[in-house]
Tab-separated table of C-alpha atoms in Angstrom:
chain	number	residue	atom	x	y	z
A	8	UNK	CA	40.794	-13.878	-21.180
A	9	UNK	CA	41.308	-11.661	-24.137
A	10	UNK	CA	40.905	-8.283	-25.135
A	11	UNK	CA	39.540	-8.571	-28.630
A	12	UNK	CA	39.831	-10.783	-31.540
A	13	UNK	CA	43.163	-12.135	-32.542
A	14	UNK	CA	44.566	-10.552	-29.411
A	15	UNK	CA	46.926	-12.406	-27.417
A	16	UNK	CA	45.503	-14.478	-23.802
A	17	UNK	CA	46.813	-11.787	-20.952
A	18	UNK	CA	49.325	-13.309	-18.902
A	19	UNK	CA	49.710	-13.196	-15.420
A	20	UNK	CA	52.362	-10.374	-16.077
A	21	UNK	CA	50.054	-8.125	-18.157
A	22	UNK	CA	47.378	-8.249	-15.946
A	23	UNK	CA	49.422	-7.298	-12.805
A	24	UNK	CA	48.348	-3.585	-13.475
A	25	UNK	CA	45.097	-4.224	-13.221
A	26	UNK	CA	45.845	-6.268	-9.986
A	27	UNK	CA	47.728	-3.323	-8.805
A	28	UNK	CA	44.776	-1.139	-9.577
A	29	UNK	CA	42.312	-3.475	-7.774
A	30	UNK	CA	44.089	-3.497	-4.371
A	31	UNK	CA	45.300	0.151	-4.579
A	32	UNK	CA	41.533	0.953	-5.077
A	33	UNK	CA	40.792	-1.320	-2.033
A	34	UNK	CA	42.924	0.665	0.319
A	35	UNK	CA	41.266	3.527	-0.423
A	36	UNK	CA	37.693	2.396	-0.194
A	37	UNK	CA	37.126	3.725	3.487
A	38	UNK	CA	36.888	7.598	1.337
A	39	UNK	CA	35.380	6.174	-2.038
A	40	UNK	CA	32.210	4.542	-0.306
A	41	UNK	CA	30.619	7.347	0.944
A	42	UNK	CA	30.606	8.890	-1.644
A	43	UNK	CA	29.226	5.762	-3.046
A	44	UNK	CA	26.138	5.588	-0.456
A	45	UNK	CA	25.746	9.358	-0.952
A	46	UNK	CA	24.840	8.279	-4.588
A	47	UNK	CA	22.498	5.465	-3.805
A	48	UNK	CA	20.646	7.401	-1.046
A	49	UNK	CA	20.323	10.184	-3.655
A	50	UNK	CA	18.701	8.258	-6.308
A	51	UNK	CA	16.553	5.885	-3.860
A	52	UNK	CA	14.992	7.962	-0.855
A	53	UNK	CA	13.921	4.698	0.539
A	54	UNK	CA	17.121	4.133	1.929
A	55	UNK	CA	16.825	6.759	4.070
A	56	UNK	CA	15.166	4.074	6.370
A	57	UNK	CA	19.024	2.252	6.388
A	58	UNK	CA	21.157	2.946	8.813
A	59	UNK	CA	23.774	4.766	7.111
A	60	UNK	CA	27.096	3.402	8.854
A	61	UNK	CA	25.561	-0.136	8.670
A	62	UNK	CA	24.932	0.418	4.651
A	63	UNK	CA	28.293	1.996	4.193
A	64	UNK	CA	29.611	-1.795	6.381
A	65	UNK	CA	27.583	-3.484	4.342
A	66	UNK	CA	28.905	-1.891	0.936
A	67	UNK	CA	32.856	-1.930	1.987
A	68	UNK	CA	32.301	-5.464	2.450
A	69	UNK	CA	30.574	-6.236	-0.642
A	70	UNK	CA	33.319	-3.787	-2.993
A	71	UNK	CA	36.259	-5.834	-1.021
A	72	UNK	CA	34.691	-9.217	-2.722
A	73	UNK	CA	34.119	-7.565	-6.287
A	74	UNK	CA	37.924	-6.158	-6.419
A	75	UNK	CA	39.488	-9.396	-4.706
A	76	UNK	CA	37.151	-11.225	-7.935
A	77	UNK	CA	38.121	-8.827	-10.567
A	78	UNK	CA	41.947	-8.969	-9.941
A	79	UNK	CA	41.438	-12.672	-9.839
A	80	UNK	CA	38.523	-12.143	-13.061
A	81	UNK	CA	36.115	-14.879	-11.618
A	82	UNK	CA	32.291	-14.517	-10.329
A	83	UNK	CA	31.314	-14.187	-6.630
A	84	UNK	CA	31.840	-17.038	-4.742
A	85	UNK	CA	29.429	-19.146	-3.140
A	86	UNK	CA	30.453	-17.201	0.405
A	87	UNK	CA	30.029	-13.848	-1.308
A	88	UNK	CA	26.271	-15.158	-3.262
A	89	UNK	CA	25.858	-15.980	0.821
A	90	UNK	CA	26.243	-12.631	1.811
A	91	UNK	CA	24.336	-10.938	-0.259
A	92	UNK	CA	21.542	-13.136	0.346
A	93	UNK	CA	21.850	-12.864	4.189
A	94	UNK	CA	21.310	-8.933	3.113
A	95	UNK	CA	18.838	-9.621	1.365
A	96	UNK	CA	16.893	-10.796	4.714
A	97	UNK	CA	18.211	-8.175	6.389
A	98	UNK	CA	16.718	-5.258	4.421
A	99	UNK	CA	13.244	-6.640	4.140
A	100	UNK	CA	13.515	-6.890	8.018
A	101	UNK	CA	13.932	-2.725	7.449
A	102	UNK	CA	10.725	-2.652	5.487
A	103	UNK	CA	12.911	-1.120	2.427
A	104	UNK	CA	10.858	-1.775	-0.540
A	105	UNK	CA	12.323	-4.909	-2.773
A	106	UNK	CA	12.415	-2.535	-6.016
A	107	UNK	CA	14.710	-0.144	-3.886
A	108	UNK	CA	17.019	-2.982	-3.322
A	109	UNK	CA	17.577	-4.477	-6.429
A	110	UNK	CA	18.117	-0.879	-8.017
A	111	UNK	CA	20.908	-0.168	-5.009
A	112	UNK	CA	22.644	-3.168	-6.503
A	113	UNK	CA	22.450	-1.430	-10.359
A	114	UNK	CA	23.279	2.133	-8.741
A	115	UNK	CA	26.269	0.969	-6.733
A	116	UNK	CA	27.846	-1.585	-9.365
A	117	UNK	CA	27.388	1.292	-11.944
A	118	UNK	CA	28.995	3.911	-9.576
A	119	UNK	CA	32.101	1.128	-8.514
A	120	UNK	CA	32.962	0.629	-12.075
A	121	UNK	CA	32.641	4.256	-13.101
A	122	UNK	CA	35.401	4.753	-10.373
A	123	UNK	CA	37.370	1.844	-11.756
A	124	UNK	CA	37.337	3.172	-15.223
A	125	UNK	CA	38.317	6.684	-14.114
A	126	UNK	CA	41.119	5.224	-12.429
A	127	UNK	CA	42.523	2.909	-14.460
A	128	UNK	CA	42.371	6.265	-17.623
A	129	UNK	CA	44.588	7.967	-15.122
A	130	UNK	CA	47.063	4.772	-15.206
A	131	UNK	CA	47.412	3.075	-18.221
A	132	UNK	CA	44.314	3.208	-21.262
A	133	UNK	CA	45.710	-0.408	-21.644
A	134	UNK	CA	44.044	-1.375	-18.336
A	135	UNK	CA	40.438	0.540	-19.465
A	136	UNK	CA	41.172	-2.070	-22.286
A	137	UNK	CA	41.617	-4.843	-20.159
A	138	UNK	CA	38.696	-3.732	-17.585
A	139	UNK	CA	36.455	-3.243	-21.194
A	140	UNK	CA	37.263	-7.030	-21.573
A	141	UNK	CA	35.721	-8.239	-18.670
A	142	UNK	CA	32.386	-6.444	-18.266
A	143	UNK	CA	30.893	-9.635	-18.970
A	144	UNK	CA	31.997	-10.960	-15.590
A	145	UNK	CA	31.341	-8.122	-14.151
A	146	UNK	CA	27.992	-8.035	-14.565
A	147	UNK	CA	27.692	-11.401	-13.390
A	148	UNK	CA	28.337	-10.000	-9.855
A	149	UNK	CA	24.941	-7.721	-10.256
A	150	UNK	CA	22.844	-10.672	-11.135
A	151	UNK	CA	24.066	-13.185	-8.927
A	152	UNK	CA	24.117	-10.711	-5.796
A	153	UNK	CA	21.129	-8.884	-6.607
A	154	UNK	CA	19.220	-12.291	-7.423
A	155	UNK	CA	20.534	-13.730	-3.976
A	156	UNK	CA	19.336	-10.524	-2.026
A	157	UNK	CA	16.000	-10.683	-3.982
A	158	UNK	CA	14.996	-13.940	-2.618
A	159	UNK	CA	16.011	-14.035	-0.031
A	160	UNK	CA	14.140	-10.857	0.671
A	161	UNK	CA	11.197	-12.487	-0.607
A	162	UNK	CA	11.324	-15.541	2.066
A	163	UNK	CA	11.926	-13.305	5.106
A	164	UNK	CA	9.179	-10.884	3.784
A	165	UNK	CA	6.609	-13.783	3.278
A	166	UNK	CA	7.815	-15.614	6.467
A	167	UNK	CA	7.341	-12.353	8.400
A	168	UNK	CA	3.926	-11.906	6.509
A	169	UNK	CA	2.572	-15.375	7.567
A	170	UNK	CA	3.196	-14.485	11.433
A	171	UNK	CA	1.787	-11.310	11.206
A	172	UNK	CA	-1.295	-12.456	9.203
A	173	UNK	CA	-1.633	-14.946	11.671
A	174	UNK	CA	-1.588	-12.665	14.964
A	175	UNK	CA	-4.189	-10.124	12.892
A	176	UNK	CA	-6.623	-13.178	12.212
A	177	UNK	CA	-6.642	-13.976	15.898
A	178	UNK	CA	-7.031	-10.739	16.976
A	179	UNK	CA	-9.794	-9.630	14.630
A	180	UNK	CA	-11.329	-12.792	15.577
A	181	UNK	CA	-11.345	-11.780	19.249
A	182	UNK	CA	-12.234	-8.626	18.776
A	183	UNK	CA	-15.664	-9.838	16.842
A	184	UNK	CA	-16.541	-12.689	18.671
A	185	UNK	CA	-15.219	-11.721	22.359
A	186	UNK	CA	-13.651	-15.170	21.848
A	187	UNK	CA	-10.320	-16.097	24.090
A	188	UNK	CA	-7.117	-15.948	22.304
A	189	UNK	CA	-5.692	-18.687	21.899
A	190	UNK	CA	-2.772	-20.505	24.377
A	191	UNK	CA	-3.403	-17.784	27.618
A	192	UNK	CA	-2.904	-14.464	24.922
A	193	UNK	CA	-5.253	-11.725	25.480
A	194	UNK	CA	-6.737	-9.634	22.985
A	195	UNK	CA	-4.457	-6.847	24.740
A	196	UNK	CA	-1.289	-8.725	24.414
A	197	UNK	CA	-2.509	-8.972	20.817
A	198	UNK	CA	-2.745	-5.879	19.754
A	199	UNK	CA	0.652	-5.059	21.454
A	200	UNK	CA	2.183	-7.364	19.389
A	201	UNK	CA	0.891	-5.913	16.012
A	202	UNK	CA	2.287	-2.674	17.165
A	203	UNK	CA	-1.292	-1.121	18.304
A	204	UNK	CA	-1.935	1.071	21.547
A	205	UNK	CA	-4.796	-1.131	23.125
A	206	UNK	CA	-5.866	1.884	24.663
A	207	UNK	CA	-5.792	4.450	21.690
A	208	UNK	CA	-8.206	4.941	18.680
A	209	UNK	CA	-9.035	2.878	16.546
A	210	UNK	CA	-11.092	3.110	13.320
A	211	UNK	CA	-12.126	-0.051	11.219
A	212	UNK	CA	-12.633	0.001	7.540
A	213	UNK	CA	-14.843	-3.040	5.540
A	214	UNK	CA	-14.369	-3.838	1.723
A	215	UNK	CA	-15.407	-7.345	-0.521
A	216	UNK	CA	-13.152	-9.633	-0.133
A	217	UNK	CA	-13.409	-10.674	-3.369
A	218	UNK	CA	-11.710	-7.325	-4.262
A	219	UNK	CA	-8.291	-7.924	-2.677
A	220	UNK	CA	-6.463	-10.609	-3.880
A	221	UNK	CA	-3.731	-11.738	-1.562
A	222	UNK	CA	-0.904	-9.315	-3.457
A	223	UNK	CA	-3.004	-6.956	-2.965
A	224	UNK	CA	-3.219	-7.444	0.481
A	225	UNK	CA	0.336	-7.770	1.272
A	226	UNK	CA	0.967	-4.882	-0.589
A	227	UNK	CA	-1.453	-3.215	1.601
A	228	UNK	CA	0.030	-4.331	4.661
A	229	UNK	CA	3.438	-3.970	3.974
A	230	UNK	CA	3.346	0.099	3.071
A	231	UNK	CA	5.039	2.282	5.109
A	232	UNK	CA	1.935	4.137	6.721
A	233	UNK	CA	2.931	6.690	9.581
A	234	UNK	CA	0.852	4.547	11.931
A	235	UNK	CA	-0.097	0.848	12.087
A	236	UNK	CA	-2.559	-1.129	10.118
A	237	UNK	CA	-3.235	-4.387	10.270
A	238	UNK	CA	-5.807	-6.205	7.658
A	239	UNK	CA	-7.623	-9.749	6.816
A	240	UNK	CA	-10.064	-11.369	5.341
A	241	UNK	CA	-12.405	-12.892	7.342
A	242	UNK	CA	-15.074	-14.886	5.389
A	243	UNK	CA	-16.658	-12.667	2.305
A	244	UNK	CA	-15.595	-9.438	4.125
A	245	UNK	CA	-11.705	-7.379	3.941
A	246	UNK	CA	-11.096	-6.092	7.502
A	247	UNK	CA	-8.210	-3.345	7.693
A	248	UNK	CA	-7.998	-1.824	11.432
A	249	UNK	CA	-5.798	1.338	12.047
A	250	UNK	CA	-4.446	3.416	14.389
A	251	UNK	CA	-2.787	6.963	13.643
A	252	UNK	CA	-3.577	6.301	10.015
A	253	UNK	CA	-6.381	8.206	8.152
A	254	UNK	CA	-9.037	6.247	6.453
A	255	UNK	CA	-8.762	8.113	3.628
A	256	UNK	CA	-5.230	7.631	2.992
A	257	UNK	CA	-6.033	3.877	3.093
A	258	UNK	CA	-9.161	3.749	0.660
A	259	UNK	CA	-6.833	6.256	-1.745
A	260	UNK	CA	-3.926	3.628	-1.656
A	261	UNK	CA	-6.381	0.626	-2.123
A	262	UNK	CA	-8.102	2.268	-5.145
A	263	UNK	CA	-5.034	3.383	-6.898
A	264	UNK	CA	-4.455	-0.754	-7.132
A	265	UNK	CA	-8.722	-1.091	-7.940
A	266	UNK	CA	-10.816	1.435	-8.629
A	267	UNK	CA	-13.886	-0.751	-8.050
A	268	UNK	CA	-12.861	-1.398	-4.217
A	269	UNK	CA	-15.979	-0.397	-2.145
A	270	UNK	CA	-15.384	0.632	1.365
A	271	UNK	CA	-17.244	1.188	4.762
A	272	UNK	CA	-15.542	2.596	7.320
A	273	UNK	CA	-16.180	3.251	11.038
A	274	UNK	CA	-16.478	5.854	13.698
A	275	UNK	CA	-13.143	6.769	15.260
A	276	UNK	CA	-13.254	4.763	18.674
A	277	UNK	CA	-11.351	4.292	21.915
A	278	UNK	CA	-9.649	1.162	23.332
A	279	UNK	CA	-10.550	-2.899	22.320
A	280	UNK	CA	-14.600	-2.556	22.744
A	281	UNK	CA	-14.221	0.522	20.558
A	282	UNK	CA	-12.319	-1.397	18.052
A	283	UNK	CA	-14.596	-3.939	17.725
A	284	UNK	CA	-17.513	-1.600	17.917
A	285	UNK	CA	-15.817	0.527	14.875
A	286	UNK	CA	-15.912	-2.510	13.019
A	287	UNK	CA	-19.163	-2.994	13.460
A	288	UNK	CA	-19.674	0.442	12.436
A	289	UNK	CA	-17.748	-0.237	8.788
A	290	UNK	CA	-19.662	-3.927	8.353
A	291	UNK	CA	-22.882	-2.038	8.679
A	292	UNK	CA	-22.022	0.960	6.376
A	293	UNK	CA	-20.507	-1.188	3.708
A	294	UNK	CA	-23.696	-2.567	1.938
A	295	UNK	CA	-24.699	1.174	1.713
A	296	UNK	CA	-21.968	1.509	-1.142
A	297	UNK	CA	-21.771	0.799	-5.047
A	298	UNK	CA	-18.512	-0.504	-6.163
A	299	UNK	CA	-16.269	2.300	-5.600
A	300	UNK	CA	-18.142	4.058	-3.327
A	301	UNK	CA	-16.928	4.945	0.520
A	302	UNK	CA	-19.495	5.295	2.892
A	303	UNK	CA	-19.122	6.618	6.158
A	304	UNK	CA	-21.200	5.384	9.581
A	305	UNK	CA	-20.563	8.932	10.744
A	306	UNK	CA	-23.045	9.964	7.960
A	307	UNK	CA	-24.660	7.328	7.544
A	308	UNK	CA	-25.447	5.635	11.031
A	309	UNK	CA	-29.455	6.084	10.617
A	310	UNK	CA	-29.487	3.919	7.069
A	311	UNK	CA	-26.679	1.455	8.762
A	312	UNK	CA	-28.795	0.784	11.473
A	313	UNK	CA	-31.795	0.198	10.064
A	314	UNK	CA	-30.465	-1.946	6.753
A	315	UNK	CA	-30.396	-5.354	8.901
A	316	UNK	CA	-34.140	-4.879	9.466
A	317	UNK	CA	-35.156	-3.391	6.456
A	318	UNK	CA	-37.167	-6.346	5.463
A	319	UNK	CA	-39.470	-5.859	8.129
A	320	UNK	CA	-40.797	-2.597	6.827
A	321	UNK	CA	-41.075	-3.582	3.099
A	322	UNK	CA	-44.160	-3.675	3.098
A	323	UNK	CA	-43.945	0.759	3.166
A	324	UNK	CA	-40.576	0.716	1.938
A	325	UNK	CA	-41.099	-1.080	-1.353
A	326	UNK	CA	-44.307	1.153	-3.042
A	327	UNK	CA	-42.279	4.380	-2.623
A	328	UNK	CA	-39.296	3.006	-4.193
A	329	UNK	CA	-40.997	1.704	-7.079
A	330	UNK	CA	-41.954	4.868	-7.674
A	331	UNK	CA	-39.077	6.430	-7.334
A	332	UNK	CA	-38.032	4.004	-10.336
A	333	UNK	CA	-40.334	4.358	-12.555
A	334	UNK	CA	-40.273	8.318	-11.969
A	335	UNK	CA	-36.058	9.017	-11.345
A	336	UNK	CA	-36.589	12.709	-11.899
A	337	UNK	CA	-39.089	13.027	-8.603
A	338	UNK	CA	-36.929	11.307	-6.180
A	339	UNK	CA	-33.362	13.216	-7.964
A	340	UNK	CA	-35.938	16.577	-6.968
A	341	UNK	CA	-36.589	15.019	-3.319
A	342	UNK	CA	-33.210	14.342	-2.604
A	343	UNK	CA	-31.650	17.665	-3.666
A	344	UNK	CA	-34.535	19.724	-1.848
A	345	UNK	CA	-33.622	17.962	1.301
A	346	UNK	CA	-29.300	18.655	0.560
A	347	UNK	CA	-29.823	22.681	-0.375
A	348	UNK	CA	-32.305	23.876	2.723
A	349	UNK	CA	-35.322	23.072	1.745
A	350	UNK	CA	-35.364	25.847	-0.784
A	351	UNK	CA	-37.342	25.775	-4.105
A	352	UNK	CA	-35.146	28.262	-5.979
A	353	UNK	CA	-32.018	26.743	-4.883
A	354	UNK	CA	-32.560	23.440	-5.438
A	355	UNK	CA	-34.285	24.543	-9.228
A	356	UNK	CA	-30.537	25.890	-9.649
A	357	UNK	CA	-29.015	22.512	-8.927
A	358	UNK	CA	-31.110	20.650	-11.195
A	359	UNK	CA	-31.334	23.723	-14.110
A	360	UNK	CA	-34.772	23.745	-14.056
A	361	UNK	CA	-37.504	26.512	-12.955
A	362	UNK	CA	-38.860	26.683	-9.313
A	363	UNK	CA	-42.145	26.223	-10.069
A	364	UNK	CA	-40.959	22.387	-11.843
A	365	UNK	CA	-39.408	21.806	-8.283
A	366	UNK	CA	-42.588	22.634	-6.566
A	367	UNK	CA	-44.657	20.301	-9.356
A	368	UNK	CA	-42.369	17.432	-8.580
A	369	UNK	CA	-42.658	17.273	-4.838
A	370	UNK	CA	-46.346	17.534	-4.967
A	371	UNK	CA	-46.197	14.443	-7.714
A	372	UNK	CA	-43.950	12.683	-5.336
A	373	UNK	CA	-46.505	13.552	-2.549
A	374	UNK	CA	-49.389	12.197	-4.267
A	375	UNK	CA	-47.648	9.011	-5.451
A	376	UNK	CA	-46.255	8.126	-1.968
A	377	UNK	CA	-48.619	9.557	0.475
A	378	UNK	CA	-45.187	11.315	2.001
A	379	UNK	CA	-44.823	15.059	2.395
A	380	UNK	CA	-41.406	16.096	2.501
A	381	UNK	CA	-42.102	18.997	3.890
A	382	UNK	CA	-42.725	17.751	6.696
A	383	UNK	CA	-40.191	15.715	9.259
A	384	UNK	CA	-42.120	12.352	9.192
A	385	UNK	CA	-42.629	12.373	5.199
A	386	UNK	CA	-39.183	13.534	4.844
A	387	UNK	CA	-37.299	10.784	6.945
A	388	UNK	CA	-39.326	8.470	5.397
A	389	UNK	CA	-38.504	8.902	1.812
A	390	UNK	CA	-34.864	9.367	2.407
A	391	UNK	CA	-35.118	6.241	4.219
A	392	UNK	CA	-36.761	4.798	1.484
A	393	UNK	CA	-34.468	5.773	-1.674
A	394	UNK	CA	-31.437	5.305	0.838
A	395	UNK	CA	-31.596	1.316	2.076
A	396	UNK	CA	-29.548	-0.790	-0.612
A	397	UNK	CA	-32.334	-3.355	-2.665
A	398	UNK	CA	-33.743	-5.392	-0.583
């Protein structure tokens, strides 16, 4: 190892300082590694999830290895690539976020050899020198460890993934086809294993599947929500079922990854028939929507309902909605009448145009549809009518 060009190969004599620094520094790391975690727990909130005396075991251990290597200037050991990697596991088992632990690995190496260099000014600048000349092998204890942790926090997270994925397919299954879990489990046994209260609330949300890929969908499951959702795809439909969890906060996650996602999402409901009964609720509301729409059965249980059947009234259905087509501006009028009370000046103030156009267009719409929305029968009919998706 050299310093610099033309420099003379350090001898085991002139690198005893920096020997001497290494295990002085090692005594002392019981006060230097707090201060250390303090750092890393600063810049990366995540870790707040860690156990802090377990990190700060976890990091003595690690900083023991790097000194031991640089007094000795050679990479981690296969042991020490080991360790790390058996962290690696260990973290994703945490649910800290991989990005969180790679950048630990950049935040604490940075903060080790900051303390390094400070001490070895304070000794002798011809150790900085000598620490300066083996940053190279230094850094090759960031990529080995951090690339060791990184994978193996991938396996344990996509291990862990499979088992959960397959305990939500079973139970989602059950759940819509009253079937009998498999091997004596009940649906109740089930849901206690993916973390659910079988007797709390539930509420069901339905999107395309073709919308989610499966990173999507891991990264879906895998957030830290403050209560418990568990998703699939089952055939052409994305099932996500929470508990404690708002829908909204779910749909605003999802879109933030796709913009396009289309949701329908079901009444809040109690206990395993109310699960399965809320997704019924967001299978029915879901071909209500347009690609990046969220409908609600809560508002709109009357269209849900009916959709399934809507082919058997097409025959009154279809007539009015052609109309509405070829005249846009009549059934924009009906639908705003019926949304602000009925009232021809405040519905003229909506659309910008005078009363007496308002009145004009509901008598057109009257005349070309036979329906009076003035009254309850004409009125339920047409927003039937413009409200079913095409049939």
């Amino acid at each position: 190892m050299t310093e610099g060009a033309g420099a003379q190969p350090d001898t085991p004599a002139t690198w005893q300082p920096v020997v001497e620094l290494c295990e002085s520094l090692a005594a002392e790391l019981p006060t230097v590694i707090p201060d250390i975690v303090d750092r890393i727990r600063f810049e990366i909130p995540s870790y707040q999830i860690v156990d802090r005396d377990q990190q700060e075991r976890d990091v003595t251990r690690h900083y023991q290895g790097l000194l031991t290597g640089v007094a000795a200037r050679r990479s981690p050991t296969r042991e020490e690539v080991d360790a790390a990697h058996a962290l690696g596991a260990e973290r994703a088992a945490t649910g800290l976020p991989l990005h969180a632990l790679v950048e630990a690995y950049h935040v604490g190496y940075r903060e080790m050899w900051n303390v390094l260099l400070a001490r070895a000014q304070s000794h002798d600048t011809r150790v900085v020198a000598q620490l300066v000349s083996i940053v190279g092998m230094v850094w090759t204890w960031v990529q080995h460890s951090s690339s060791a942790a990184a994978e193996a926090y991938g396996v344990a997270v996509r291990a862990a993934d499979a088992t959960l994925l397959r305990l939500t397919h079973q139970f989602l299954d059950g759940l819509a086809t009253a079937a009998p879990a498999p091997a004596g489990v009940d649906l109740e046994q089930l849901a206690a294993a993916l973390t659910f209260d079988p007797a709390g609330e539930f509420q069901a949300l339905c999107s395309p599947a073709e919308a989610w890929t499966d990173e999507r969908m891991m990264d879906l499951r895998h957030r830290r929500w403050p209560g418990t959702l568990r998703c699939a795809t089952r055939g052409n439909l994305m099932i996500a079922l929470v508990q404690d969890i708002s829908p909204q906060a779910v749909v605003e996650a999802a879109q933030r990854q796709n913009p396009d996602a289309s949701f329908g999402v079901g009444l809040l409901r109690t206990g395993l028939p109310g699960a399965a009964m809320s997704m019924a609720d967001a299978r029915a509301a879901l071909p209500l929507t347009d690609p990046g729409q969220v409908k609600s059965f809560a508002d709109h249980w009357l269209l849900a309902t009916l959709a399934p059947t809507a082919q058997r009234f097409a025959v009154l259905l279809e007539p009015r909605r052609e109309a509405a087509r070829q005249h846009p501006d009549l059934a924009e009028t009906v639908l705003r009448f019926a949304e602000n009370g009925f009232s021809l000046s405040a519905t003229a103030r909506v659309l910008h145009v005078h009363p007496n156009t308002v009145k004009y267009r509901l008598q057109r719409w009257q005349q070309l549809t036979d329906w009076d929305v003035r009254t309850w029968q004409g009125l339920s009919s047409t927003i039937i009518a413009l409200g079913l998706p095409t049939l």
